[in-house]
PDB file of C-alpha atoms in Angstrom:
ATOM      1  CA  MET A   1      -3.144 -68.126 -66.417  1.00  0.00           C
ATOM      2  CA  THR A   2      -2.307 -67.555 -70.064  1.00  0.00           C
ATOM      3  CA  ARG A   3      -3.351 -64.601 -72.152  1.00  0.00           C
ATOM      4  CA  ASP A   4      -5.594 -66.862 -74.245  1.00  0.00           C
ATOM      5  CA  TRP A   5      -7.531 -67.794 -71.112  1.00  0.00           C
ATOM      6  CA  TRP A   6      -8.355 -64.147 -70.457  1.00  0.00           C
ATOM      7  CA  LYS A   7      -9.395 -63.705 -74.081  1.00  0.00           C
ATOM      8  CA  HIS A   8     -11.772 -66.628 -73.770  1.00  0.00           C
ATOM      9  CA  MET A   9     -13.207 -65.254 -70.538  1.00  0.00           C
ATOM     10  CA  VAL A  10     -13.859 -61.864 -72.147  1.00  0.00           C
ATOM     11  CA  LEU A  11     -15.517 -63.529 -75.135  1.00  0.00           C
ATOM     12  CA  ILE A  12     -17.678 -65.709 -72.877  1.00  0.00           C
ATOM     13  CA  LEU A  13     -18.708 -62.678 -70.827  1.00  0.00           C
ATOM     14  CA  GLY A  14     -19.587 -60.762 -73.995  1.00  0.00           C
ATOM     15  CA  THR A  15     -21.603 -63.717 -75.260  1.00  0.00           C
ATOM     16  CA  ILE A  16     -23.572 -63.900 -72.018  1.00  0.00           C
ATOM     17  CA  ILE A  17     -24.337 -60.166 -72.155  1.00  0.00           C
ATOM     18  CA  VAL A  18     -25.529 -60.437 -75.758  1.00  0.00           C
ATOM     19  CA  LEU A  19     -27.598 -63.603 -75.298  1.00  0.00           C
ATOM     20  CA  ALA A  20     -29.190 -62.743 -71.935  1.00  0.00           C
ATOM     21  CA  PRO A  21     -31.991 -60.548 -73.417  1.00  0.00           C
ATOM     22  CA  PHE A  22     -32.819 -63.243 -75.990  1.00  0.00           C
ATOM     23  CA  TYR A  23     -32.882 -65.870 -73.249  1.00  0.00           C
ATOM     24  CA  MET A  24     -35.324 -63.783 -71.216  1.00  0.00           C
ATOM     25  CA  MET A  25     -37.466 -63.023 -74.270  1.00  0.00           C
ATOM     26  CA  VAL A  26     -37.888 -66.671 -75.264  1.00  0.00           C
ATOM     27  CA  SER A  27     -38.322 -67.829 -71.668  1.00  0.00           C
ATOM     28  CA  TYR A  28     -41.045 -65.264 -70.948  1.00  0.00           C
ATOM     29  CA  SER A  29     -42.862 -66.348 -74.106  1.00  0.00           C
ATOM     30  CA  PHE A  30     -43.347 -69.787 -72.478  1.00  0.00           C
ATOM     31  CA  LYS A  31     -44.418 -68.679 -69.006  1.00  0.00           C
ATOM     32  CA  SER A  32     -47.688 -67.664 -67.364  1.00  0.00           C
ATOM     33  CA  PRO A  33     -48.142 -64.091 -66.061  1.00  0.00           C
ATOM     34  CA  GLY A  34     -47.777 -65.277 -62.460  1.00  0.00           C
ATOM     35  CA  GLU A  35     -44.488 -67.048 -63.177  1.00  0.00           C
ATOM     36  CA  ILE A  36     -43.154 -63.958 -64.934  1.00  0.00           C
ATOM     37  CA  ASP A  37     -44.119 -61.697 -62.037  1.00  0.00           C
ATOM     38  CA  ARG A  38     -42.577 -64.004 -59.442  1.00  0.00           C
ATOM     39  CA  GLY A  39     -39.514 -64.902 -61.527  1.00  0.00           C
ATOM     40  CA  GLU A  40     -39.978 -68.650 -61.191  1.00  0.00           C
ATOM     41  CA  GLY A  41     -40.652 -71.719 -63.305  1.00  0.00           C
ATOM     42  CA  GLY A  42     -37.279 -72.154 -64.987  1.00  0.00           C
ATOM     43  CA  PHE A  43     -36.797 -71.581 -68.698  1.00  0.00           C
ATOM     44  CA  PHE A  44     -39.997 -73.238 -69.980  1.00  0.00           C
ATOM     45  CA  GLY A  45     -42.201 -72.643 -66.937  1.00  0.00           C
ATOM     46  CA  ARG A  46     -44.313 -75.327 -65.343  1.00  0.00           C
ATOM     47  CA  GLN A  47     -46.894 -75.226 -68.157  1.00  0.00           C
ATOM     48  CA  GLU A  48     -49.777 -75.621 -65.742  1.00  0.00           C
ATOM     49  CA  MET A  49     -53.241 -74.883 -67.087  1.00  0.00           C
ATOM     50  CA  MET A  50     -54.186 -71.208 -66.754  1.00  0.00           C
ATOM     51  CA  ILE A  51     -57.337 -69.194 -67.410  1.00  0.00           C
ATOM     52  CA  ASP A  52     -57.364 -66.417 -69.978  1.00  0.00           C
ATOM     53  CA  PRO A  53     -59.029 -63.525 -68.103  1.00  0.00           C
ATOM     54  CA  ARG A  54     -59.894 -61.679 -71.308  1.00  0.00           C
ATOM     55  CA  CYS A  55     -61.579 -64.752 -72.733  1.00  0.00           C
ATOM     56  CA  VAL A  56     -63.648 -65.099 -69.575  1.00  0.00           C
ATOM     57  CA  ALA A  57     -64.556 -61.390 -69.589  1.00  0.00           C
ATOM     58  CA  LEU A  58     -65.698 -61.544 -73.217  1.00  0.00           C
ATOM     59  CA  ARG A  59     -67.781 -64.685 -72.627  1.00  0.00           C
ATOM     60  CA  GLN A  60     -69.286 -63.619 -69.297  1.00  0.00           C
ATOM     61  CA  PRO A  61     -72.824 -65.106 -69.171  1.00  0.00           C
ATOM     62  CA  ASP A  62     -75.603 -62.523 -69.330  1.00  0.00           C
ATOM     63  CA  ARG A  63     -79.331 -62.714 -68.643  1.00  0.00           C
ATOM     64  CA  ALA A  64     -80.120 -64.204 -72.061  1.00  0.00           C
ATOM     65  CA  ASP A  65     -77.520 -66.957 -71.570  1.00  0.00           C
ATOM     66  CA  ILE A  66     -78.990 -67.806 -68.168  1.00  0.00           C
ATOM     67  CA  GLU A  67     -82.523 -68.081 -69.586  1.00  0.00           C
ATOM     68  CA  ALA A  68     -81.283 -70.247 -72.479  1.00  0.00           C
ATOM     69  CA  ALA A  69     -79.466 -72.580 -70.063  1.00  0.00           C
ATOM     70  CA  ARG A  70     -82.394 -73.167 -67.664  1.00  0.00           C
ATOM     71  CA  ALA A  71     -83.346 -76.394 -69.441  1.00  0.00           C
ATOM     72  CA  ARG A  72     -79.877 -77.842 -68.800  1.00  0.00           C
ATOM     73  CA  PHE A  73     -79.855 -76.844 -65.134  1.00  0.00           C
ATOM     74  CA  ALA A  74     -83.431 -77.662 -64.074  1.00  0.00           C
ATOM     75  CA  GLY A  75     -84.304 -76.822 -60.503  1.00  0.00           C
ATOM     76  CA  GLN A  76     -81.427 -74.370 -59.988  1.00  0.00           C
ATOM     77  CA  ASP A  77     -81.865 -70.698 -59.262  1.00  0.00           C
ATOM     78  CA  ASP A  78     -80.338 -67.920 -61.357  1.00  0.00           C
ATOM     79  CA  ALA A  79     -77.184 -67.633 -59.229  1.00  0.00           C
ATOM     80  CA  SER A  80     -76.475 -71.347 -59.526  1.00  0.00           C
ATOM     81  CA  VAL A  81     -77.057 -71.333 -63.295  1.00  0.00           C
ATOM     82  CA  GLN A  82     -74.765 -68.333 -63.669  1.00  0.00           C
ATOM     83  CA  ALA A  83     -72.080 -70.044 -61.578  1.00  0.00           C
ATOM     84  CA  SER A  84     -72.348 -73.211 -63.688  1.00  0.00           C
ATOM     85  CA  LEU A  85     -72.088 -71.213 -66.929  1.00  0.00           C
ATOM     86  CA  LEU A  86     -69.116 -69.330 -65.546  1.00  0.00           C
ATOM     87  CA  ALA A  87     -67.408 -72.617 -64.660  1.00  0.00           C
ATOM     88  CA  GLU A  88     -67.959 -73.847 -68.230  1.00  0.00           C
ATOM     89  CA  THR A  89     -66.559 -70.590 -69.572  1.00  0.00           C
ATOM     90  CA  GLU A  90     -63.446 -70.863 -67.421  1.00  0.00           C
ATOM     91  CA  ALA A  91     -62.934 -74.459 -68.566  1.00  0.00           C
ATOM     92  CA  ALA A  92     -63.230 -73.387 -72.205  1.00  0.00           C
ATOM     93  CA  CYS A  93     -60.793 -70.511 -71.617  1.00  0.00           C
ATOM     94  CA  SER A  94     -58.164 -72.706 -69.913  1.00  0.00           C
ATOM     95  CA  MET A  95     -54.935 -73.411 -71.795  1.00  0.00           C
ATOM     96  CA  ARG A  96     -51.203 -73.920 -71.388  1.00  0.00           C
ATOM     97  CA  PRO A  97     -49.162 -70.708 -70.979  1.00  0.00           C
ATOM     98  CA  VAL A  98     -47.182 -71.307 -74.187  1.00  0.00           C
ATOM     99  CA  VAL A  99     -50.417 -71.741 -76.164  1.00  0.00           C
ATOM    100  CA  PHE A 100     -51.891 -68.668 -74.501  1.00  0.00           C
ATOM    101  CA  ASN A 101     -48.881 -66.467 -75.263  1.00  0.00           C
ATOM    102  CA  TYR A 102     -48.410 -67.426 -78.898  1.00  0.00           C
ATOM    103  CA  SER A 103     -52.109 -67.531 -79.720  1.00  0.00           C
ATOM    104  CA  LYS A 104     -52.481 -64.039 -78.286  1.00  0.00           C
ATOM    105  CA  ALA A 105     -49.493 -62.893 -80.322  1.00  0.00           C
ATOM    106  CA  PHE A 106     -51.411 -63.686 -83.517  1.00  0.00           C
ATOM    107  CA  THR A 107     -54.929 -62.713 -82.371  1.00  0.00           C
ATOM    108  CA  GLU A 108     -54.433 -59.494 -80.405  1.00  0.00           C
ATOM    109  CA  ALA A 109     -53.051 -57.804 -83.536  1.00  0.00           C
ATOM    110  CA  PRO A 110     -52.741 -58.850 -87.230  1.00  0.00           C
ATOM    111  CA  LEU A 111     -49.168 -60.055 -86.751  1.00  0.00           C
ATOM    112  CA  VAL A 112     -49.080 -61.968 -90.052  1.00  0.00           C
ATOM    113  CA  ARG A 113     -49.938 -58.747 -91.880  1.00  0.00           C
ATOM    114  CA  TYR A 114     -47.187 -56.885 -90.049  1.00  0.00           C
ATOM    115  CA  LEU A 115     -44.665 -59.598 -90.951  1.00  0.00           C
ATOM    116  CA  LEU A 116     -45.753 -59.462 -94.587  1.00  0.00           C
ATOM    117  CA  ASN A 117     -45.308 -55.684 -94.593  1.00  0.00           C
ATOM    118  CA  GLY A 118     -41.832 -56.143 -93.157  1.00  0.00           C
ATOM    119  CA  VAL A 119     -40.925 -58.566 -95.948  1.00  0.00           C
ATOM    120  CA  ILE A 120     -42.307 -56.260 -98.646  1.00  0.00           C
ATOM    121  CA  VAL A 121     -40.494 -53.198 -97.310  1.00  0.00           C
ATOM    122  CA  THR A 122     -37.121 -54.799 -96.563  1.00  0.00           C
ATOM    123  CA  VAL A 123     -36.928 -56.795 -99.810  1.00  0.00           C
ATOM    124  CA  SER A 124     -37.967 -53.786-101.906  1.00  0.00           C
ATOM    125  CA  ILE A 125     -35.398 -51.551-100.249  1.00  0.00           C
ATOM    126  CA  PHE A 126     -32.604 -54.097-100.651  1.00  0.00           C
ATOM    127  CA  LEU A 127     -33.300 -54.840-104.316  1.00  0.00           C
ATOM    128  CA  ILE A 128     -33.395 -51.155-105.269  1.00  0.00           C
ATOM    129  CA  GLN A 129     -30.292 -50.481-103.195  1.00  0.00           C
ATOM    130  CA  ILE A 130     -28.448 -53.148-105.199  1.00  0.00           C
ATOM    131  CA  VAL A 131     -29.634 -51.675-108.502  1.00  0.00           C
ATOM    132  CA  VAL A 132     -28.159 -48.321-107.448  1.00  0.00           C
ATOM    133  CA  ALA A 133     -25.101 -49.461-105.494  1.00  0.00           C
ATOM    134  CA  LEU A 134     -23.540 -51.906-107.946  1.00  0.00           C
ATOM    135  CA  PRO A 135     -23.107 -49.498-110.920  1.00  0.00           C
ATOM    136  CA  ALA A 136     -22.053 -46.681-108.588  1.00  0.00           C
ATOM    137  CA  ALA A 137     -19.493 -48.877-106.820  1.00  0.00           C
ATOM    138  CA  TYR A 138     -18.155 -50.181-110.127  1.00  0.00           C
ATOM    139  CA  ALA A 139     -17.692 -46.647-111.443  1.00  0.00           C
ATOM    140  CA  LEU A 140     -15.861 -45.557-108.287  1.00  0.00           C
ATOM    141  CA  ALA A 141     -13.670 -48.658-108.252  1.00  0.00           C
ATOM    142  CA  LYS A 142     -12.818 -49.337-111.889  1.00  0.00           C
ATOM    143  CA  LEU A 143     -13.602 -46.331-114.058  1.00  0.00           C
ATOM    144  CA  LYS A 144     -11.328 -43.332-114.350  1.00  0.00           C
ATOM    145  CA  PHE A 145     -13.130 -39.995-114.625  1.00  0.00           C
ATOM    146  CA  TRP A 146     -12.646 -36.443-113.433  1.00  0.00           C
ATOM    147  CA  GLY A 147     -13.823 -35.926-109.853  1.00  0.00           C
ATOM    148  CA  ARG A 148     -13.930 -39.619-108.915  1.00  0.00           C
ATOM    149  CA  ASP A 149     -12.057 -39.082-105.652  1.00  0.00           C
ATOM    150  CA  ALA A 150     -14.308 -36.150-104.778  1.00  0.00           C
ATOM    151  CA  VAL A 151     -17.410 -38.292-105.356  1.00  0.00           C
ATOM    152  CA  PHE A 152     -15.983 -41.053-103.180  1.00  0.00           C
ATOM    153  CA  GLY A 153     -15.181 -38.472-100.508  1.00  0.00           C
ATOM    154  CA  LEU A 154     -18.827 -37.359-100.675  1.00  0.00           C
ATOM    155  CA  VAL A 155     -19.906 -40.979-100.159  1.00  0.00           C
ATOM    156  CA  LEU A 156     -17.723 -41.190 -97.053  1.00  0.00           C
ATOM    157  CA  PHE A 157     -19.127 -37.879 -95.805  1.00  0.00           C
ATOM    158  CA  CYS A 158     -22.693 -39.136 -96.212  1.00  0.00           C
ATOM    159  CA  LEU A 159     -21.837 -42.089 -93.984  1.00  0.00           C
ATOM    160  CA  LEU A 160     -21.434 -39.582 -91.142  1.00  0.00           C
ATOM    161  CA  ILE A 161     -24.947 -38.108 -91.480  1.00  0.00           C
ATOM    162  CA  PRO A 162     -27.458 -39.756 -89.097  1.00  0.00           C
ATOM    163  CA  VAL A 163     -30.926 -40.477 -90.380  1.00  0.00           C
ATOM    164  CA  HIS A 164     -32.459 -38.307 -87.656  1.00  0.00           C
ATOM    165  CA  ALA A 165     -30.786 -35.228 -89.145  1.00  0.00           C
ATOM    166  CA  ILE A 166     -32.630 -35.563 -92.462  1.00  0.00           C
ATOM    167  CA  ALA A 167     -35.882 -37.061 -91.205  1.00  0.00           C
ATOM    168  CA  LEU A 168     -37.792 -33.766 -91.080  1.00  0.00           C
ATOM    169  CA  PRO A 169     -37.026 -32.586 -94.650  1.00  0.00           C
ATOM    170  CA  LEU A 170     -37.702 -36.094 -95.942  1.00  0.00           C
ATOM    171  CA  TYR A 171     -41.070 -36.164 -94.204  1.00  0.00           C
ATOM    172  CA  ILE A 172     -42.038 -32.710 -95.470  1.00  0.00           C
ATOM    173  CA  GLY A 173     -41.141 -33.699 -99.026  1.00  0.00           C
ATOM    174  CA  LEU A 174     -43.155 -36.910 -98.849  1.00  0.00           C
ATOM    175  CA  ALA A 175     -46.103 -35.114 -97.256  1.00  0.00           C
ATOM    176  CA  LYS A 176     -46.194 -32.515-100.044  1.00  0.00           C
ATOM    177  CA  LEU A 177     -46.165 -35.314-102.605  1.00  0.00           C
ATOM    178  CA  GLY A 178     -48.998 -37.078-100.755  1.00  0.00           C
ATOM    179  CA  LEU A 179     -46.929 -40.203-100.139  1.00  0.00           C
ATOM    180  CA  THR A 180     -47.303 -40.532 -96.380  1.00  0.00           C
ATOM    181  CA  ASN A 181     -49.163 -43.659 -95.244  1.00  0.00           C
ATOM    182  CA  THR A 182     -47.964 -45.558 -98.339  1.00  0.00           C
ATOM    183  CA  TYR A 183     -45.371 -48.225 -99.068  1.00  0.00           C
ATOM    184  CA  ALA A 184     -43.467 -45.618-101.082  1.00  0.00           C
ATOM    185  CA  ALA A 185     -42.873 -43.571 -97.936  1.00  0.00           C
ATOM    186  CA  LEU A 186     -41.337 -46.611 -96.267  1.00  0.00           C
ATOM    187  CA  VAL A 187     -39.155 -47.596 -99.225  1.00  0.00           C
ATOM    188  CA  VAL A 188     -38.113 -44.598-101.344  1.00  0.00           C
ATOM    189  CA  PRO A 189     -35.983 -42.645 -98.804  1.00  0.00           C
ATOM    190  CA  TRP A 190     -33.651 -45.633 -98.298  1.00  0.00           C
ATOM    191  CA  THR A 191     -33.167 -46.803-101.877  1.00  0.00           C
ATOM    192  CA  ILE A 192     -29.734 -45.137-102.076  1.00  0.00           C
ATOM    193  CA  SER A 193     -27.390 -46.676 -99.516  1.00  0.00           C
ATOM    194  CA  VAL A 194     -24.037 -44.951 -99.206  1.00  0.00           C
ATOM    195  CA  PHE A 195     -22.877 -47.809 -97.001  1.00  0.00           C
ATOM    196  CA  GLY A 196     -23.787 -50.261 -99.759  1.00  0.00           C
ATOM    197  CA  ILE A 197     -21.880 -48.197-102.311  1.00  0.00           C
ATOM    198  CA  PHE A 198     -18.859 -48.025-100.001  1.00  0.00           C
ATOM    199  CA  LEU A 199     -18.933 -51.761 -99.206  1.00  0.00           C
ATOM    200  CA  MET A 200     -19.293 -52.821-102.840  1.00  0.00           C
ATOM    201  CA  ARG A 201     -16.628 -50.361-103.971  1.00  0.00           C
ATOM    202  CA  GLN A 202     -14.161 -51.824-101.484  1.00  0.00           C
ATOM    203  CA  PHE A 203     -14.987 -55.312-102.743  1.00  0.00           C
ATOM    204  CA  PHE A 204     -14.640 -54.345-106.405  1.00  0.00           C
ATOM    205  CA  MET A 205     -11.211 -52.884-105.702  1.00  0.00           C
ATOM    206  CA  THR A 206     -10.016 -56.452-105.048  1.00  0.00           C
ATOM    207  CA  VAL A 207     -11.256 -57.730-108.431  1.00  0.00           C
ATOM    208  CA  PRO A 208      -8.371 -57.924-110.963  1.00  0.00           C
ATOM    209  CA  ASP A 209      -8.466 -55.378-113.771  1.00  0.00           C
ATOM    210  CA  ASP A 210      -7.519 -58.156-116.213  1.00  0.00           C
ATOM    211  CA  LEU A 211     -10.951 -59.708-115.777  1.00  0.00           C
ATOM    212  CA  ILE A 212     -12.630 -56.441-116.752  1.00  0.00           C
ATOM    213  CA  ASP A 213     -10.274 -55.858-119.675  1.00  0.00           C
ATOM    214  CA  ALA A 214     -11.061 -59.349-120.964  1.00  0.00           C
ATOM    215  CA  ALA A 215     -14.778 -58.617-120.761  1.00  0.00           C
ATOM    216  CA  ARG A 216     -14.287 -55.379-122.703  1.00  0.00           C
ATOM    217  CA  MET A 217     -12.325 -57.244-125.388  1.00  0.00           C
ATOM    218  CA  ASP A 218     -15.292 -59.598-125.728  1.00  0.00           C
ATOM    219  CA  GLY A 219     -17.435 -56.572-126.590  1.00  0.00           C
ATOM    220  CA  MET A 220     -19.296 -56.126-123.323  1.00  0.00           C
ATOM    221  CA  SER A 221     -20.575 -52.699-122.371  1.00  0.00           C
ATOM    222  CA  GLU A 222     -19.833 -51.249-118.941  1.00  0.00           C
ATOM    223  CA  LEU A 223     -23.340 -52.044-117.708  1.00  0.00           C
ATOM    224  CA  ALA A 224     -23.029 -55.599-119.017  1.00  0.00           C
ATOM    225  CA  ILE A 225     -19.778 -55.964-117.105  1.00  0.00           C
ATOM    226  CA  VAL A 226     -21.520 -54.783-113.944  1.00  0.00           C
ATOM    227  CA  TRP A 227     -24.363 -57.311-114.123  1.00  0.00           C
ATOM    228  CA  ARG A 228     -22.692 -60.248-115.879  1.00  0.00           C
ATOM    229  CA  VAL A 229     -19.163 -60.113-114.494  1.00  0.00           C
ATOM    230  CA  MET A 230     -19.019 -58.068-111.297  1.00  0.00           C
ATOM    231  CA  LEU A 231     -22.329 -59.222-109.830  1.00  0.00           C
ATOM    232  CA  PRO A 232     -21.418 -62.952-109.698  1.00  0.00           C
ATOM    233  CA  THR A 233     -18.083 -62.178-108.042  1.00  0.00           C
ATOM    234  CA  ALA A 234     -19.777 -59.948-105.452  1.00  0.00           C
ATOM    235  CA  ILE A 235     -22.209 -62.537-104.021  1.00  0.00           C
ATOM    236  CA  PRO A 236     -20.416 -62.780-100.627  1.00  0.00           C
ATOM    237  CA  ALA A 237     -20.345 -58.979-100.274  1.00  0.00           C
ATOM    238  CA  LEU A 238     -23.988 -58.759-101.343  1.00  0.00           C
ATOM    239  CA  LEU A 239     -25.010 -61.292 -98.698  1.00  0.00           C
ATOM    240  CA  ALA A 240     -23.090 -59.336 -96.075  1.00  0.00           C
ATOM    241  CA  PHE A 241     -24.801 -56.133 -97.172  1.00  0.00           C
ATOM    242  CA  ALA A 242     -28.154 -57.934 -97.234  1.00  0.00           C
ATOM    243  CA  ILE A 243     -27.768 -58.836 -93.554  1.00  0.00           C
ATOM    244  CA  PHE A 244     -27.015 -55.226 -92.644  1.00  0.00           C
ATOM    245  CA  SER A 245     -29.791 -53.786 -94.813  1.00  0.00           C
ATOM    246  CA  VAL A 246     -32.534 -56.250 -93.894  1.00  0.00           C
ATOM    247  CA  VAL A 247     -31.796 -56.140 -90.165  1.00  0.00           C
ATOM    248  CA  ALA A 248     -31.691 -52.324 -90.146  1.00  0.00           C
ATOM    249  CA  HIS A 249     -34.990 -51.871 -91.960  1.00  0.00           C
ATOM    250  CA  TRP A 250     -36.790 -54.860 -90.455  1.00  0.00           C
ATOM    251  CA  ASN A 251     -36.081 -53.481 -86.969  1.00  0.00           C
ATOM    252  CA  ASP A 252     -36.573 -49.819 -87.876  1.00  0.00           C
ATOM    253  CA  TYR A 253     -39.102 -48.166 -85.610  1.00  0.00           C
ATOM    254  CA  PHE A 254     -38.174 -44.503 -86.017  1.00  0.00           C
ATOM    255  CA  TRP A 255     -39.032 -43.897 -89.677  1.00  0.00           C
ATOM    256  CA  PRO A 256     -42.213 -46.026 -89.984  1.00  0.00           C
ATOM    257  CA  ARG A 257     -43.524 -44.346 -86.824  1.00  0.00           C
ATOM    258  CA  ILE A 258     -43.201 -40.984 -88.597  1.00  0.00           C
ATOM    259  CA  VAL A 259     -44.649 -41.707 -92.042  1.00  0.00           C
ATOM    260  CA  VAL A 260     -47.300 -44.313 -91.126  1.00  0.00           C
ATOM    261  CA  THR A 261     -49.830 -42.724 -88.812  1.00  0.00           C
ATOM    262  CA  GLY A 262     -53.343 -43.560 -89.939  1.00  0.00           C
ATOM    263  CA  ASN A 263     -53.206 -46.939 -91.684  1.00  0.00           C
ATOM    264  CA  ARG A 264     -52.640 -50.011 -89.513  1.00  0.00           C
ATOM    265  CA  ASP A 265     -52.455 -52.184 -92.635  1.00  0.00           C
ATOM    266  CA  LEU A 266     -49.025 -50.642 -93.349  1.00  0.00           C
ATOM    267  CA  PHE A 267     -47.532 -51.291 -89.918  1.00  0.00           C
ATOM    268  CA  THR A 268     -44.146 -53.008 -89.966  1.00  0.00           C
ATOM    269  CA  PRO A 269     -43.174 -55.562 -87.257  1.00  0.00           C
ATOM    270  CA  PRO A 270     -41.761 -52.983 -84.780  1.00  0.00           C
ATOM    271  CA  LEU A 271     -44.886 -50.838 -85.151  1.00  0.00           C
ATOM    272  CA  GLY A 272     -47.001 -53.959 -84.783  1.00  0.00           C
ATOM    273  CA  LEU A 273     -45.274 -54.756 -81.514  1.00  0.00           C
ATOM    274  CA  ARG A 274     -46.023 -51.238 -80.279  1.00  0.00           C
ATOM    275  CA  GLU A 275     -49.667 -51.638 -81.290  1.00  0.00           C
ATOM    276  CA  PHE A 276     -49.770 -54.910 -79.407  1.00  0.00           C
ATOM    277  CA  LYS A 277     -48.266 -53.221 -76.352  1.00  0.00           C
ATOM    278  CA  GLY A 278     -50.807 -50.423 -76.597  1.00  0.00           C
ATOM    279  CA  ASP A 279     -53.664 -52.924 -76.500  1.00  0.00           C
ATOM    280  CA  GLY A 280     -52.279 -54.873 -73.544  1.00  0.00           C
ATOM    281  CA  ASP A 281     -52.237 -54.065 -69.867  1.00  0.00           C
ATOM    282  CA  GLY A 282     -49.104 -53.691 -67.795  1.00  0.00           C
ATOM    283  CA  SER A 283     -48.728 -57.418 -66.990  1.00  0.00           C
ATOM    284  CA  PHE A 284     -49.312 -58.776 -70.496  1.00  0.00           C
ATOM    285  CA  PHE A 285     -45.630 -59.589 -70.980  1.00  0.00           C
ATOM    286  CA  GLY A 286     -45.923 -63.227 -72.095  1.00  0.00           C
ATOM    287  CA  PRO A 287     -47.764 -62.515 -75.367  1.00  0.00           C
ATOM    288  CA  MET A 288     -45.523 -59.480 -75.946  1.00  0.00           C
ATOM    289  CA  MET A 289     -42.415 -61.636 -75.672  1.00  0.00           C
ATOM    290  CA  ALA A 290     -44.019 -64.240 -77.933  1.00  0.00           C
ATOM    291  CA  THR A 291     -44.619 -61.497 -80.505  1.00  0.00           C
ATOM    292  CA  ALA A 292     -41.020 -60.304 -80.221  1.00  0.00           C
ATOM    293  CA  THR A 293     -39.775 -63.884 -80.625  1.00  0.00           C
ATOM    294  CA  VAL A 294     -41.801 -64.345 -83.803  1.00  0.00           C
ATOM    295  CA  ILE A 295     -40.462 -61.049 -85.189  1.00  0.00           C
ATOM    296  CA  VAL A 296     -36.813 -61.838 -84.414  1.00  0.00           C
ATOM    297  CA  THR A 297     -36.810 -65.481 -85.551  1.00  0.00           C
ATOM    298  CA  PRO A 298     -36.701 -64.816 -89.346  1.00  0.00           C
ATOM    299  CA  LEU A 299     -33.595 -62.647 -88.919  1.00  0.00           C
ATOM    300  CA  ILE A 300     -31.806 -65.277 -86.840  1.00  0.00           C
ATOM    301  CA  VAL A 301     -32.656 -68.032 -89.322  1.00  0.00           C
ATOM    302  CA  ALA A 302     -31.510 -65.901 -92.281  1.00  0.00           C
ATOM    303  CA  PHE A 303     -28.225 -65.086 -90.566  1.00  0.00           C
ATOM    304  CA  LEU A 304     -27.527 -68.732 -89.686  1.00  0.00           C
ATOM    305  CA  LEU A 305     -28.176 -69.805 -93.282  1.00  0.00           C
ATOM    306  CA  ALA A 306     -25.922 -67.083 -94.720  1.00  0.00           C
ATOM    307  CA  GLN A 307     -23.307 -67.041 -91.965  1.00  0.00           C
ATOM    308  CA  ARG A 308     -20.393 -68.414 -93.973  1.00  0.00           C
ATOM    309  CA  ARG A 309     -20.955 -66.116 -96.954  1.00  0.00           C
ATOM    310  CA  PHE A 310     -21.559 -63.211 -94.594  1.00  0.00           C
ATOM    311  CA  ILE A 311     -18.119 -63.638 -93.036  1.00  0.00           C
ATOM    312  CA  GLU A 312     -16.551 -63.913 -96.485  1.00  0.00           C
ATOM    313  CA  GLY A 313     -18.217 -60.692 -97.549  1.00  0.00           C
ATOM    314  CA  ILE A 314     -17.103 -58.808 -94.448  1.00  0.00           C
ATOM    315  CA  THR A 315     -13.480 -59.845 -94.960  1.00  0.00           C
ATOM    316  CA  LEU A 316     -13.696 -58.567 -98.551  1.00  0.00           C
ATOM    317  CA  SER A 317     -11.700 -61.480 -99.869  1.00  0.00           C
ATOM    318  CA  GLY A 318     -12.377 -60.656-103.510  1.00  0.00           C
ATOM    319  CA  MET A 319     -11.640 -63.253-106.170  1.00  0.00           C
ATOM    320  CA  LYS A 320      -9.721 -66.395-105.374  1.00  0.00           C
TER     321      LYS A 320
END
């Protein structure tokens, strides 16, 4: 066996380990609770009609329903009328497992609102991060000033600080300003990304100085060079950073759980999934997996669309 064969085997094994949770998530979103519990039905399940027990419980016929239905069931006693109404309720509450799971994903909690909050928060954070990171990275890469190396060393040091270490002082500061339970609390603490500054600085280091000197000879200011010259060349790096930033903040559960406590309208997708879990019983896994699938799908689609540019940005190829 050649060395390449072993490399391929390791890569295949790694791929299986990475994809297995996604396979289970999507598969469970198609199956009925019984199929999930018993571990049967294949990937899509048998899609046999099932009864929604919550729907039946909510539409359980009461005394008023029985009295109103007497005309339709003439000659039957109360027990028979109730049984007939219950049969109609069960028929109305019957559906395919895939329809049950995904309909519950959008009705058990305001999932669309949570997705919208995720878009608002992640896009706002990314745009402000770019506004801060591009000039800072340009200064560290192309401008000569006293203390530049020390500032860059500080950027590298900040990369080592985990968010959990500064969460408490950040929360106290936001609480004193009255910003908890607001979009500002979700966005403002992450508007300065030291990773973004580092990534863009490394990319700008590959841009020829002659291009910048030519822009200066044309009368451009330093800020004009940043936005009219450096920005277009940095599109691959920006897309790479966008993937990192959006994924990190779209999936962030820790910080939103701290600063959003009393307003469900501000819940982000991970918090929405927790709210959905809190409302469900222990065997309500199908709708939970459907919710998780809906939350993950936008990230997968965005990555597939930007995959080529993402790889270019990671390799920091600079100008060609």
